[in-house]
Amino acid sequence: MSAAVLTRLRDEYGAARAALPGSVIDARRRSEAIEMLCAQGLPAGREENWRYTNLRILDRARFTPAQPSAEALPPLPEPLSGFARYVFVDGRLRSGATAPHGVTVRSLLSGSAADGTWRLASELPEARLALLNEAFATDAACIEVRSEAAGAGIELVFLAAAGADSGASYPRVRLALESGARLTVVERHVGVGEAPTLVNSAVRVELAPNAHLTHYRLQHCAARTAWFDTLTAELAADARYDLLAVGTGALASRSTVHARLTGRAAQLALSAAALGAAQQSQDMYALSEHLAARTSTVQTFRGIASDRSRVAFNGKIAVREQAAGTDSRQSLRGLLDGAQAEIDLRPQLEIYTDEVRCSHGATAGKLDENMLFYLLSRGIAPEVAQHLLKWAFLEDVVAKIELPQLRRQIEHGLVGRMSEAVALKELL
Amino acid sequence: MLTIENLHATVDGKEILKGLELTVPEGEVHAVMGPNGSGKSTLAHVLAGRPGYAITAGTVRFKGRDLLALSPEERAREGLFLGFQYPVEIPGVNNVYLLKAAVNAARKHRGLPEVDAFEFLTLVREKMRLMRMDESMLSRGVNEGFSGGEKKRNEILQMLVLEPALAVLDETDSGLDIDALKVVASGVNTLRAPNRSLVLVTHYQRLLEHIVPDRVHVLVNGRIVRSGDRTLALELEQRGYDWLIGEAA
């Protein structure tokens, strides 16, 4: 990363700032964000927690937000029944719905100046691309959930339609659940076209005591998209956050998750599955920071790297002094499906207190020869057997999807990513 | 059904089978017995086509065809079934999916349409009752969390559903208590038919009390050193293998 990129970033910001909406982010905060980012510099491969990310794309990316597109929407994934769907095109709300009882969904494009003052809850260098979003965001979805909302469903679809020549897309979401509120959110990132595209999303999750958020995040961006993503979450006492991420799309994908468990007995379950093929890179950094007693984290990752792809998961669990009685489990597994494929798994554990129970395991390997032969010996064709075993490998994550309709969509999406899987489809 | 002539096989350069001869006619049940390390499991795996074994000499004919020229899945579709000594657990691959995929692979091979889903499940349930297996096992992953005995029953269940022309059962009796042994044996016995052959690979005589073989062969040091009727198994039970090892040397 060179100084020239930062100069260009500043220049692009300078040219774009007058047109950026203050109700989404206050103008002063935008300028602060760009200065903070330039002071730190863009992420670089020499940094430990960025080394598996394909960052080359930032060198030539155009940061200016894409102009709003008026084109008709391409076919989108089938809507989930019972969910209110909101569609954002290149980071701006295109179509909304009637919010469920107890839920307010607002596009901050039509908000007031007081709305535009929040940022993501992380000072970490791993989360600094959120500052890029803060500087350039063109809209934000602000979802507030009151305690009377019990099990409502919201679907957010972010479509990247513009090519990188015309500009980047900045999805931005704030999800705030009041005490005792429950919500299921399905967040999809999709794309169209063959043009290179830059997407940089930022999501902030705030859970008040005893709130419960189930959050599915599906990244199925178009083949030449660079998808950068930052999510922060704060969990108050007894709050529960079930986050399940599936990444199959984009050319280069990097997601940073920083969860802070600040209240007693807060629970985080982070499950992620990633498929890499061709020259894709799928990278995730997830930090779970335990700041209160009896908090728990379960991290589950399953990744398959085929062809020349790279799939990385860097999962860190930090247990601070005040977090006695923490219970954390990490299970990271990678499957190599190609001589030039790469899997990078890093389980990290940092414990500053006694009386904790933390387990972790990480394994990477090829398909199990014994399993493969067992299936062949039953007459199953080799390519079907391989697909079955890959499928089975992802099951630890996929089985956690509690919405049957979504699960089916994801299963078919995953199968579709496995080439020549027609025979396997018949089994589902 | 099965004719093996002068079969030599090596693993990692070490010769395990050293000129094995065995003929199993249609409709017969043959037992292959032998001490540890004599090559019994190697024989079973070589017949099923497991990678990692090099055939250095000899021929194997199955239903008149060159078995060694076929891939493992082709052998299965042609009607060869291997009952594993240690069936693997495959979490995430459903038992009933595997069964159905296996049945349909064989049917497609024979130019038949896919099995009717309802009739298939009815058949599987009937066979499960025979094997005294709980129906809940159908919806679980292949052998996932099964006890040793349950895994062996599941092997026999698969065999009953697939109805192979030749079944090679590799130490299916190992690790079974006496009740499970009886269930497994009665399952195997229901499959005895004039057009079907069975090869039972075993250490011990006790399985042969329940599945009475037509012929018994003793495998020592990679070769069949003696063949006889079922009384040979009783003699081995009395005298052990040492006298045959002495003769083979």
mmCIF file of N, CA, C and O in Angstrom, chain B residues 1 14-15 22 25 33 36 40 85 94 112 115 130 132 158-159 164 166 168 173 194 212 238:
data_model
loop_
_atom_site.group_PDB
_atom_site.id
_atom_site.type_symbol
_atom_site.label_atom_id
_atom_site.label_comp_id
_atom_site.label_asym_id
_atom_site.label_seq_id
_atom_site.Cartn_x
_atom_site.Cartn_y
_atom_site.Cartn_z
ATOM 1 N N MET B 1 -18.836 -68.042 -9.851
ATOM 2 C CA MET B 1 -19.075 -66.662 -9.384
ATOM 3 C C MET B 1 -17.754 -65.897 -9.221
ATOM 4 O O MET B 1 -17.543 -64.845 -9.780
ATOM 5 N N LYS B 14 5.476 -54.422 0.497
ATOM 6 C CA LYS B 14 5.542 -55.693 1.231
ATOM 7 C C LYS B 14 4.487 -56.644 0.664
ATOM 8 O O LYS B 14 3.311 -56.292 0.582
ATOM 9 N N GLU B 15 4.933 -57.835 0.295
ATOM 10 C CA GLU B 15 3.995 -58.784 -0.296
ATOM 11 C C GLU B 15 3.123 -59.424 0.786
ATOM 12 O O GLU B 15 3.634 -59.986 1.765
ATOM 13 N N LEU B 22 -8.511 -69.336 -5.119
ATOM 14 C CA LEU B 22 -9.803 -69.555 -4.448
ATOM 15 C C LEU B 22 -10.906 -69.534 -5.499
ATOM 16 O O LEU B 22 -10.948 -68.658 -6.352
ATOM 17 N N PRO B 25 -18.129 -71.098 -6.155
ATOM 18 C CA PRO B 25 -19.201 -71.272 -7.132
ATOM 19 C C PRO B 25 -20.475 -70.547 -6.717
ATOM 20 O O PRO B 25 -20.650 -70.199 -5.537
ATOM 21 N N MET B 33 -10.593 -68.530 6.789
ATOM 22 C CA MET B 33 -10.118 -68.355 8.155
ATOM 23 C C MET B 33 -8.599 -68.246 8.143
ATOM 24 O O MET B 33 -7.956 -68.612 7.156
ATOM 25 N N ASN B 36 -3.937 -63.930 12.646
ATOM 26 C CA ASN B 36 -3.680 -62.503 12.415
ATOM 27 C C ASN B 36 -2.548 -62.335 11.402
ATOM 28 O O ASN B 36 -1.565 -63.068 11.441
ATOM 29 N N LYS B 40 -6.081 -61.944 5.354
ATOM 30 C CA LYS B 40 -7.542 -62.055 5.173
ATOM 31 C C LYS B 40 -8.175 -60.728 4.777
ATOM 32 O O LYS B 40 -8.946 -60.647 3.820
ATOM 33 N N GLN B 85 -14.891 -54.486 8.118
ATOM 34 C CA GLN B 85 -14.560 -54.851 9.502
ATOM 35 C C GLN B 85 -14.736 -53.631 10.413
ATOM 36 O O GLN B 85 -15.242 -53.745 11.516
ATOM 37 N N ASN B 94 -26.532 -38.753 5.262
ATOM 38 C CA ASN B 94 -27.638 -39.464 5.873
ATOM 39 C C ASN B 94 -27.662 -40.942 5.447
ATOM 40 O O ASN B 94 -27.436 -41.270 4.288
ATOM 41 N N LEU B 112 -32.228 -49.838 -15.235
ATOM 42 C CA LEU B 112 -33.543 -49.785 -14.596
ATOM 43 C C LEU B 112 -33.842 -48.364 -14.122
ATOM 44 O O LEU B 112 -32.921 -47.594 -13.846
ATOM 45 N N VAL B 115 -35.595 -46.205 -8.054
ATOM 46 C CA VAL B 115 -36.516 -46.890 -7.165
ATOM 47 C C VAL B 115 -37.616 -45.927 -6.714
ATOM 48 O O VAL B 115 -37.365 -44.729 -6.548
ATOM 49 N N LEU B 130 -35.887 -56.753 10.639
ATOM 50 C CA LEU B 130 -35.161 -58.024 10.620
ATOM 51 C C LEU B 130 -33.838 -57.897 11.378
ATOM 52 O O LEU B 130 -33.424 -58.810 12.095
ATOM 53 N N ARG B 132 -33.292 -55.823 13.683
ATOM 54 C CA ARG B 132 -33.607 -55.242 15.001
ATOM 55 C C ARG B 132 -32.911 -53.889 15.177
ATOM 56 O O ARG B 132 -32.251 -53.630 16.173
ATOM 57 N N GLN B 158 -27.411 -52.807 4.789
ATOM 58 C CA GLN B 158 -27.071 -52.342 3.438
ATOM 59 C C GLN B 158 -27.012 -53.519 2.470
ATOM 60 O O GLN B 158 -27.495 -53.444 1.341
ATOM 61 N N MET B 159 -26.432 -54.608 2.940
ATOM 62 C CA MET B 159 -26.327 -55.789 2.077
ATOM 63 C C MET B 159 -27.713 -56.326 1.728
ATOM 64 O O MET B 159 -27.976 -56.679 0.573
ATOM 65 N N PRO B 164 -26.613 -58.107 -3.163
ATOM 66 C CA PRO B 164 -25.477 -58.320 -4.070
ATOM 67 C C PRO B 164 -25.423 -59.761 -4.581
ATOM 68 O O PRO B 164 -26.015 -60.654 -3.982
ATOM 69 N N LEU B 166 -22.416 -61.216 -4.903
ATOM 70 C CA LEU B 166 -21.336 -61.766 -4.076
ATOM 71 C C LEU B 166 -21.084 -60.809 -2.915
ATOM 72 O O LEU B 166 -20.805 -59.634 -3.128
ATOM 73 N N VAL B 168 -18.704 -60.137 0.404
ATOM 74 C CA VAL B 168 -17.492 -60.495 1.140
ATOM 75 C C VAL B 168 -17.611 -59.813 2.495
ATOM 76 O O VAL B 168 -17.630 -58.581 2.574
ATOM 77 N N ASP B 173 -18.164 -60.705 12.450
ATOM 78 C CA ASP B 173 -18.486 -61.184 13.797
ATOM 79 C C ASP B 173 -17.654 -60.518 14.880
ATOM 80 O O ASP B 173 -17.984 -60.601 16.051
ATOM 81 N N PRO B 194 -29.612 -69.503 -4.460
ATOM 82 C CA PRO B 194 -28.864 -70.265 -5.477
ATOM 83 C C PRO B 194 -28.047 -69.387 -6.416
ATOM 84 O O PRO B 194 -27.081 -69.852 -7.015
ATOM 85 N N VAL B 212 -23.740 -71.632 8.330
ATOM 86 C CA VAL B 212 -22.994 -72.863 8.035
ATOM 87 C C VAL B 212 -22.409 -72.791 6.623
ATOM 88 O O VAL B 212 -23.152 -72.639 5.644
ATOM 89 N N GLN B 238 -10.212 -76.660 17.627
ATOM 90 C CA GLN B 238 -9.539 -77.586 18.545
ATOM 91 C C GLN B 238 -8.026 -77.360 18.565
ATOM 92 O O GLN B 238 -7.413 -77.289 19.630
#
